[in-house]
CSV table of N, CA and C in Angstrom, one decimal:
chain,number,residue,atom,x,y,z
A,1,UNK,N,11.8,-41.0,-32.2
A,1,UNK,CA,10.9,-41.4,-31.2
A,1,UNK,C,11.1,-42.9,-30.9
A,2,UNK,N,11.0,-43.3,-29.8
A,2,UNK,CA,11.3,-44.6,-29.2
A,2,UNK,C,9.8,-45.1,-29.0
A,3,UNK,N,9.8,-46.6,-29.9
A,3,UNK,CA,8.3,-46.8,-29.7
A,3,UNK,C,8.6,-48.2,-28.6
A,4,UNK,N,7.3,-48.2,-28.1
A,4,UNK,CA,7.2,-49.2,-27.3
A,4,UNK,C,7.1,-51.0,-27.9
A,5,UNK,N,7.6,-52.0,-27.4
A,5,UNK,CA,8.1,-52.9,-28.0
A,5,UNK,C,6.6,-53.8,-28.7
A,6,UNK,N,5.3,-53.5,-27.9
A,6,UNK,CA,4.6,-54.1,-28.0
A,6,UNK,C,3.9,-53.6,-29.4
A,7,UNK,N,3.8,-52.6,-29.7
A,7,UNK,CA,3.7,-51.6,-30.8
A,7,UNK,C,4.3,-52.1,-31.9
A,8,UNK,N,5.9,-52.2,-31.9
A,8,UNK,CA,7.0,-52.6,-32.7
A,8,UNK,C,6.8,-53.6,-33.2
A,9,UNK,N,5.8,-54.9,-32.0
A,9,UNK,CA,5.9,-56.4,-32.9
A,9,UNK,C,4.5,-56.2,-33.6
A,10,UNK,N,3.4,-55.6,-33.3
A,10,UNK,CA,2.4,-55.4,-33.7
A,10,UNK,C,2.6,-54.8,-35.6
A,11,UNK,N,3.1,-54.1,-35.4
A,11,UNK,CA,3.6,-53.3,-36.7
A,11,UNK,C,4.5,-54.4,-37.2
A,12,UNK,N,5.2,-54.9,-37.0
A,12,UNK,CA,6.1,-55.6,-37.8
A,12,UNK,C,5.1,-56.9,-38.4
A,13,UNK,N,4.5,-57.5,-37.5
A,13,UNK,CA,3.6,-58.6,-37.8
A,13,UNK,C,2.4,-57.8,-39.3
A,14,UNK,N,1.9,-56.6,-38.8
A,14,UNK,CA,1.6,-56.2,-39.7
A,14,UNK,C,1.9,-55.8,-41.3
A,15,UNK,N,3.4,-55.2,-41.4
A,15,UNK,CA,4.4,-55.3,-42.7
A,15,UNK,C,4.4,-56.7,-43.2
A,16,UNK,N,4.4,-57.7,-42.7
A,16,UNK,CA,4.9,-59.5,-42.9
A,16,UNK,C,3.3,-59.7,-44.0
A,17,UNK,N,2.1,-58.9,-43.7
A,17,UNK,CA,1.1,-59.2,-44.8
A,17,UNK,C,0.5,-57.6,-45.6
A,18,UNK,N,1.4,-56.7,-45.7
A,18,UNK,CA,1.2,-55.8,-46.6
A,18,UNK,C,2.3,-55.5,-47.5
A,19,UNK,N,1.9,-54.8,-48.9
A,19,UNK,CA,2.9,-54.1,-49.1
A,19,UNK,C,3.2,-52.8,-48.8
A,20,UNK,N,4.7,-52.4,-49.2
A,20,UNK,CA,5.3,-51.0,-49.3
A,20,UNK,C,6.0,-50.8,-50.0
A,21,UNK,N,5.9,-49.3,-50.1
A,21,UNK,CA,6.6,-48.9,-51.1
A,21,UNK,C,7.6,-47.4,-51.0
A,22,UNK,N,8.4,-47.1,-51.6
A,22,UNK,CA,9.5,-46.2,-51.5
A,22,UNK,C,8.6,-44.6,-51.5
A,23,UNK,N,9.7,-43.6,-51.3
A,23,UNK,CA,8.7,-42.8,-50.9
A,23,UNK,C,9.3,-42.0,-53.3
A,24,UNK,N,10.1,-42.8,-53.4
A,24,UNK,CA,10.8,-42.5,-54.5
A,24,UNK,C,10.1,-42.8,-55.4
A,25,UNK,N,9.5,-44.2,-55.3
A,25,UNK,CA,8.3,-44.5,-56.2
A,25,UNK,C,6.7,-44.2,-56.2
A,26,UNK,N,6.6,-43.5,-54.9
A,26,UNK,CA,5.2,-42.5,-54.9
A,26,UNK,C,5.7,-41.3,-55.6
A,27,UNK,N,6.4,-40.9,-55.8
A,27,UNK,CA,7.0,-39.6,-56.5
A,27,UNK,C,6.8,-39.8,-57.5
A,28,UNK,N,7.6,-41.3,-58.2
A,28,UNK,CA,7.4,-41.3,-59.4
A,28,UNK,C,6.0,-41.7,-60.3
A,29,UNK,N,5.3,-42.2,-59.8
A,29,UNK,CA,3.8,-41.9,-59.8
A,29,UNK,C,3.4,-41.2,-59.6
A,30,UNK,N,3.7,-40.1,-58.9
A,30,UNK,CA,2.8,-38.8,-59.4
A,30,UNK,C,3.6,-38.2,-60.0
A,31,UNK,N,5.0,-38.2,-60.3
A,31,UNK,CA,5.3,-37.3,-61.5
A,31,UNK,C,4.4,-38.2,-62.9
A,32,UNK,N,4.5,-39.4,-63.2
A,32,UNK,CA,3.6,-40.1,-64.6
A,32,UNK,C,2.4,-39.4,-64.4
A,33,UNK,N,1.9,-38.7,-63.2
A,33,UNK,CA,0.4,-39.0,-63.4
A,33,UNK,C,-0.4,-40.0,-63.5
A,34,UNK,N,-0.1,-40.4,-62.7
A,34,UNK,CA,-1.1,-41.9,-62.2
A,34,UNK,C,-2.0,-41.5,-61.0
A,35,UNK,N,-2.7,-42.4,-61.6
A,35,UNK,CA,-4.5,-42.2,-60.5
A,35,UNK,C,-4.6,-43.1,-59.8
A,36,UNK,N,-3.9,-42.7,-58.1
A,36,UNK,CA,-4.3,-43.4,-57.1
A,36,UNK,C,-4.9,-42.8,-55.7
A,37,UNK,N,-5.6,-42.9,-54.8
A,37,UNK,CA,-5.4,-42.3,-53.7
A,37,UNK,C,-4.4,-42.4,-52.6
A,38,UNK,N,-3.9,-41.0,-52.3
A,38,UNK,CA,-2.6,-40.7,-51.6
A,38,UNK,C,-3.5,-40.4,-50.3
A,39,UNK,N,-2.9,-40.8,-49.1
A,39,UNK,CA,-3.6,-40.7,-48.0
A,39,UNK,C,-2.9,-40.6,-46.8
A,40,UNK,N,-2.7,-39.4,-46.3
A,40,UNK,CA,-2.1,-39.1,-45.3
A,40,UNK,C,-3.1,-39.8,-43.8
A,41,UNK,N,-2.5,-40.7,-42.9
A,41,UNK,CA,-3.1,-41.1,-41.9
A,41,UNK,C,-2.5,-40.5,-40.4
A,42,UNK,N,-1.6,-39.9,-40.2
A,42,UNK,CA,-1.7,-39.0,-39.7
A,42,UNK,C,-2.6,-37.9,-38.3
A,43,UNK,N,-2.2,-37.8,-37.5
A,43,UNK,CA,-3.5,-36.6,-36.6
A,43,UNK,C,-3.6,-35.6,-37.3
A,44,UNK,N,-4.9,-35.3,-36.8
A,44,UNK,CA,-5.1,-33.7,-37.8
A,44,UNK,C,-3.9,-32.7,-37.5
A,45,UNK,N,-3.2,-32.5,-35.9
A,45,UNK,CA,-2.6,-31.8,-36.0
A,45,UNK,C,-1.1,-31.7,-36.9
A,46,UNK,N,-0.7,-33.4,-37.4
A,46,UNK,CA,0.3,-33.4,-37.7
A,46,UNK,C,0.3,-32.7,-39.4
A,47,UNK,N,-1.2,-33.3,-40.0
A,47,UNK,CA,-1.6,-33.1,-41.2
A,47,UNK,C,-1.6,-31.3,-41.5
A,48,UNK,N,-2.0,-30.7,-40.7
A,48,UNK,CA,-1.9,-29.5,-40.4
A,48,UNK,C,-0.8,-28.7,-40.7
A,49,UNK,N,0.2,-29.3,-40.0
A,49,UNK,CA,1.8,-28.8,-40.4
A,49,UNK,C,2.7,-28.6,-41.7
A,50,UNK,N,1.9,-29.7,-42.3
A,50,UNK,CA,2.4,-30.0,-43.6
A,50,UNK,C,2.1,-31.4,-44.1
A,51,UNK,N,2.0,-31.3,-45.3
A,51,UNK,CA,1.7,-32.8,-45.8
A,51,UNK,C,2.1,-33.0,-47.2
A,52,UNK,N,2.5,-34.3,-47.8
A,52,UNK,CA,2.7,-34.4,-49.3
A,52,UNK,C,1.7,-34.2,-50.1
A,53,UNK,N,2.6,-33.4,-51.2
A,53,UNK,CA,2.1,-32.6,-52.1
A,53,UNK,C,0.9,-33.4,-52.8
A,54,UNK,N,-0.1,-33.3,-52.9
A,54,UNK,CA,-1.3,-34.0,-53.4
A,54,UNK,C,-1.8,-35.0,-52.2
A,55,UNK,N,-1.3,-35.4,-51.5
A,55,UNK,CA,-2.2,-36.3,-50.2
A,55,UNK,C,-3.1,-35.6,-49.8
A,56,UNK,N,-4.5,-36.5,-48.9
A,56,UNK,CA,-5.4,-36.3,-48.8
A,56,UNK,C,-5.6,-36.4,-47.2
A,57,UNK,N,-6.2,-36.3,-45.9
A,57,UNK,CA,-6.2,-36.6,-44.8
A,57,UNK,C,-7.5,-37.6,-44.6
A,58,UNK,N,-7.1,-39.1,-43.8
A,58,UNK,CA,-8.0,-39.2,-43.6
A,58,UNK,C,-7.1,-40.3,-42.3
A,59,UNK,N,-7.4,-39.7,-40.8
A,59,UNK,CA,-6.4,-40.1,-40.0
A,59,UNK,C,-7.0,-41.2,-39.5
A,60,UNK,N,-6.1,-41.8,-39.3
A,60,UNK,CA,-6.0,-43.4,-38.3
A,60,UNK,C,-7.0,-43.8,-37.5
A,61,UNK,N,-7.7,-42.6,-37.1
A,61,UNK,CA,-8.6,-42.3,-36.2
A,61,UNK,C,-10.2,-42.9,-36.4
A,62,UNK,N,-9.8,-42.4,-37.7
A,62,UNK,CA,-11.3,-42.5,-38.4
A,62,UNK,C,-12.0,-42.7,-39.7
A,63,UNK,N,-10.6,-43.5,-40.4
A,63,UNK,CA,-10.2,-44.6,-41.7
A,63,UNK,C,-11.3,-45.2,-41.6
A,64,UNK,N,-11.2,-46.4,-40.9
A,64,UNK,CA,-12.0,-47.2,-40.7
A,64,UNK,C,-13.5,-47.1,-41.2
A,65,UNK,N,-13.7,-45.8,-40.4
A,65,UNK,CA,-15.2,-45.5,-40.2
A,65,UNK,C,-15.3,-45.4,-41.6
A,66,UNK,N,-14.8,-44.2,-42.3
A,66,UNK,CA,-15.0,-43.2,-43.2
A,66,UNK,C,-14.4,-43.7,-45.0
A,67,UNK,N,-13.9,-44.5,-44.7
A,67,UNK,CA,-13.3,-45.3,-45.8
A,67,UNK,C,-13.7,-45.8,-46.8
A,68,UNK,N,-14.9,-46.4,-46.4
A,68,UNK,CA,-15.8,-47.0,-47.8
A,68,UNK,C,-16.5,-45.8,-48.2
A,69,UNK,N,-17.1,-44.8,-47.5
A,69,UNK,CA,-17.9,-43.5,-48.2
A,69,UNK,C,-16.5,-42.8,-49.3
A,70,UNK,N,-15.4,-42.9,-48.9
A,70,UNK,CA,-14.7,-41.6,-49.3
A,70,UNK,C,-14.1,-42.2,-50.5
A,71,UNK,N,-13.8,-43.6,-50.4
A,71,UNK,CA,-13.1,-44.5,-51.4
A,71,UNK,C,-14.1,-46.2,-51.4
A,72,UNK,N,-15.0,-46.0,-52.6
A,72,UNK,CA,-16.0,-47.3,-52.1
A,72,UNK,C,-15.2,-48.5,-53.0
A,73,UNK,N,-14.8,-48.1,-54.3
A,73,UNK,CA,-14.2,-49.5,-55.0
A,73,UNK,C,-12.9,-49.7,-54.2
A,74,UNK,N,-13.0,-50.7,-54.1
A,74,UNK,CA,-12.3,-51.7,-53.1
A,74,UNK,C,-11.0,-52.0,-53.8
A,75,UNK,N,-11.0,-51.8,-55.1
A,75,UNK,CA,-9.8,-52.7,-56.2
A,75,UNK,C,-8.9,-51.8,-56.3
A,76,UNK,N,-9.5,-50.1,-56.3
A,76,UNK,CA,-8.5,-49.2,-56.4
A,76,UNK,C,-7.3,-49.0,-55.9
A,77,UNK,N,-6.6,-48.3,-56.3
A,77,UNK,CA,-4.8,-48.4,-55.7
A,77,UNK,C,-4.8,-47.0,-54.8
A,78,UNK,N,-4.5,-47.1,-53.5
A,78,UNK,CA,-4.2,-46.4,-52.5
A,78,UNK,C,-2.9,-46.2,-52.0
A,79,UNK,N,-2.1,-45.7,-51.4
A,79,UNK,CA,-1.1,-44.8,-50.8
A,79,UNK,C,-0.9,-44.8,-49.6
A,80,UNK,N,-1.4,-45.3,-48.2
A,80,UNK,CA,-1.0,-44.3,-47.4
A,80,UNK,C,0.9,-44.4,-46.8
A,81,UNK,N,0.6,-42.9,-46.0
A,81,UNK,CA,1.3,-43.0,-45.4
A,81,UNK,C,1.3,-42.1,-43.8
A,82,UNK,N,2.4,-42.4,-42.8
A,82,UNK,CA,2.0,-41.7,-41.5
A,82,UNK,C,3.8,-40.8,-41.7
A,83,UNK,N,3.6,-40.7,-40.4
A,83,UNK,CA,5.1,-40.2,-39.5
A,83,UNK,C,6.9,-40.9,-40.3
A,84,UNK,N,6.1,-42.0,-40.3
A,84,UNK,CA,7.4,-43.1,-40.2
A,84,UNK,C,7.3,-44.4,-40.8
A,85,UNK,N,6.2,-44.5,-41.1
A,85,UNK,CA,5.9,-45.6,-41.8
A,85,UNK,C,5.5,-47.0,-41.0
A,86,UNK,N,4.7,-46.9,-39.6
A,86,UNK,CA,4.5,-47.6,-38.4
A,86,UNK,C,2.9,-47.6,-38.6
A,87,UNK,N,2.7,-46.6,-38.6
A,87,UNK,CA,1.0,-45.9,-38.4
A,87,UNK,C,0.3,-47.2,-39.6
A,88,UNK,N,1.0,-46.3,-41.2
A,88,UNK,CA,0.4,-46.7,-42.2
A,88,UNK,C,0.5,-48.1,-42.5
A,89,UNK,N,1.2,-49.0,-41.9
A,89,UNK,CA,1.4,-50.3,-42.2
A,89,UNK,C,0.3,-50.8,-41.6
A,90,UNK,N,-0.4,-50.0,-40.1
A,90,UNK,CA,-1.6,-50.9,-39.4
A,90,UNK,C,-2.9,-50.7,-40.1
A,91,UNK,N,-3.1,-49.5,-40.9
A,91,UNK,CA,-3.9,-49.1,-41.3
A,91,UNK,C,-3.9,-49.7,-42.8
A,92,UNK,N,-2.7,-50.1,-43.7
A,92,UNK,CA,-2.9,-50.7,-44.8
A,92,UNK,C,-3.5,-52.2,-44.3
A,93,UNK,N,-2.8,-53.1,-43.6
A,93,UNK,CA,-3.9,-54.3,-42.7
A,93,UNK,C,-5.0,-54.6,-42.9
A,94,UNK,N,-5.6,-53.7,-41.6
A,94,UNK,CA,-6.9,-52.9,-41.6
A,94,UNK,C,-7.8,-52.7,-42.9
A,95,UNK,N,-7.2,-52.0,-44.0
A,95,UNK,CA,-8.0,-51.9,-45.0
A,95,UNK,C,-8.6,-53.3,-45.9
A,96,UNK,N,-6.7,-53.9,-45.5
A,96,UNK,CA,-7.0,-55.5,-46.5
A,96,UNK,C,-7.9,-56.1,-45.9
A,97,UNK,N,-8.2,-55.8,-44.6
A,97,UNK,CA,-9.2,-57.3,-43.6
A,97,UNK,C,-11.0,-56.2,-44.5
A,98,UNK,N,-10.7,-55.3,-44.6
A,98,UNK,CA,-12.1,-54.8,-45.0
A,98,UNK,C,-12.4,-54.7,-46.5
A,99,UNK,N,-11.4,-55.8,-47.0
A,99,UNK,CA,-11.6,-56.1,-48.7
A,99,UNK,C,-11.4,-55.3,-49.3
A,100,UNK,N,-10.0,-53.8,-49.3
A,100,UNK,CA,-9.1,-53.0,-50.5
A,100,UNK,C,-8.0,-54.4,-50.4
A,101,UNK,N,-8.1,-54.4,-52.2
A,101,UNK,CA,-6.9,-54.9,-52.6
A,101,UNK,C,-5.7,-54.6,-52.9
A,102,UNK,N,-6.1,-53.4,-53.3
A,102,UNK,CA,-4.8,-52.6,-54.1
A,102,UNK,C,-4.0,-51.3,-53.0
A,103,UNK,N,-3.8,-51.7,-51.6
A,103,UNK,CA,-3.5,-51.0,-50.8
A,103,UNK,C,-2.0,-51.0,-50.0
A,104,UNK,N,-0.6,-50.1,-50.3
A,104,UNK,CA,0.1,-50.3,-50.4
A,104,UNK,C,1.0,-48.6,-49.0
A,105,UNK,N,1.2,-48.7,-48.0
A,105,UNK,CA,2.2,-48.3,-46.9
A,105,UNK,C,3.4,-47.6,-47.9
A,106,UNK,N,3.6,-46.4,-47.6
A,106,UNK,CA,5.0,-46.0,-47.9
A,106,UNK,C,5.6,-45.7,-46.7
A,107,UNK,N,6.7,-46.9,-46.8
A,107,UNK,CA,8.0,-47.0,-46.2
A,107,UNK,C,8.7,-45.6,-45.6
A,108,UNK,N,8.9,-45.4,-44.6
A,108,UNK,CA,9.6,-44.1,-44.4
A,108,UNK,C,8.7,-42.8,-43.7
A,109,UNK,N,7.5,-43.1,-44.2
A,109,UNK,CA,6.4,-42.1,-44.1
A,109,UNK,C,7.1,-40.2,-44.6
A,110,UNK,N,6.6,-39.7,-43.7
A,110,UNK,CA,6.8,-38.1,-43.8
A,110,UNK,C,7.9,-38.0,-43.7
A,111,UNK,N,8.6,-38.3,-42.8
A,111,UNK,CA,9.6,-38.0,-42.7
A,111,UNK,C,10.9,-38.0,-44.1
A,112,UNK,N,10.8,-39.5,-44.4
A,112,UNK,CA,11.8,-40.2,-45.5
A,112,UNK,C,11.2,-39.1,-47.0
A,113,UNK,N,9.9,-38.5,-46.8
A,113,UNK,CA,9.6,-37.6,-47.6
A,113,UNK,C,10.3,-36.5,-47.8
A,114,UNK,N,10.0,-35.7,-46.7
A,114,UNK,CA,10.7,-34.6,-46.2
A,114,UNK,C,12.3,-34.3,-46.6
A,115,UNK,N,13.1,-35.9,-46.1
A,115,UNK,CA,14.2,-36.1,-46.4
A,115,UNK,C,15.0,-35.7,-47.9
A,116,UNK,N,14.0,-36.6,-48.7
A,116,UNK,CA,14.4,-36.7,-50.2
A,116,UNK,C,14.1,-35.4,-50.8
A,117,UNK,N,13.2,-34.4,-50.1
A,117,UNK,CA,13.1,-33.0,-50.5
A,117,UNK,C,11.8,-32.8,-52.0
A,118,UNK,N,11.2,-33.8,-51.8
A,118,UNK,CA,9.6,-34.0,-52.4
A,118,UNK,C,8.7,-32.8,-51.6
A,119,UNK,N,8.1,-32.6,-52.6
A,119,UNK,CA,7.2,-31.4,-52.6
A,119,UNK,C,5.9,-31.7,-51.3
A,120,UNK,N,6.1,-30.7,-50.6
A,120,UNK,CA,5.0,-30.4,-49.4
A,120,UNK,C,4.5,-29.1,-49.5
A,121,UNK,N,2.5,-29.6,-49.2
A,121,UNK,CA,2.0,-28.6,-48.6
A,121,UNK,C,1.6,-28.4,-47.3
A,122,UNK,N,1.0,-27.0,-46.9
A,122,UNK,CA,0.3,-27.0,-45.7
A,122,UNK,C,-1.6,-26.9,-45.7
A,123,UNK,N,-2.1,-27.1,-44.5
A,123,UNK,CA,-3.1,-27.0,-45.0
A,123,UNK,C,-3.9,-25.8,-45.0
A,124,UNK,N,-4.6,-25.8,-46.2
A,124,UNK,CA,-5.0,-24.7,-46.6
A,124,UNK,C,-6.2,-23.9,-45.7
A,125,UNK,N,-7.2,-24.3,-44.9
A,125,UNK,CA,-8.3,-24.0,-44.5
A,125,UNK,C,-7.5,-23.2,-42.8
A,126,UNK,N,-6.3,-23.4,-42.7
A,126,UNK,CA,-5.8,-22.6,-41.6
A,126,UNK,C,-6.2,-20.8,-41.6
């Protein structure tokens, strides 16, 4: 997908104050079994299609809103990720300006998932 340039600096300004992380090292946190929330940001319809194996949906749309009910300690270590790793960089931002500390963008998103051949589901309520 060809994003538009204003998008591109927006997102990029955004990465310059988060972190990320590999989609290799979310794997390997959930192979340890580590307790974080995995968070697919995503539209419902993309979440629909398929999603990483243990991620949770809570889209771009409506994070914001929904974010302190779903996840209230702020210190906890979070996940997300989108498409491509564009989405989830605005939305990890976003959480820091709303005081999560431990909130970290995987690089690559679904796709670089997909790629590496990490475990995906679909969703179940279809």
């Amino acid at each position: 997908m060809q994003h538009n340039p204003g998008f591109l600096k927006l997102v990029e300004q955004a990465k310059q104050r988060v972190k990320e992380c590999s989609v290799a090292e979310v794997q390997a946190r959930l192979a340890r079994g580590e307790q974080f929330h995995f968070i697919d940001v995503r539209e419902d319809h993309e979440f629909w299609i398929d999603h990483a194996a243990g991620a949770r949906h809570l889209g771009k749309g409506i994070i914001e809103r929904d974010i302190e009910t779903e996840i209230p300690d702020k210190q906890v270590s979070i996940v997300l990720y989108c498409g491509g790793g564009y989405r989830s960089a605005l939305v990890a931002d976003t959480l820091q300006q709303m005081g999560y500390t431990n909130v970290i963008s995987m690089g690559g998103g679904i796709k670089a998932w997909r790629d590496a051949g990490f475990p995906l589901e679909k969703d179940k309520s279809i």
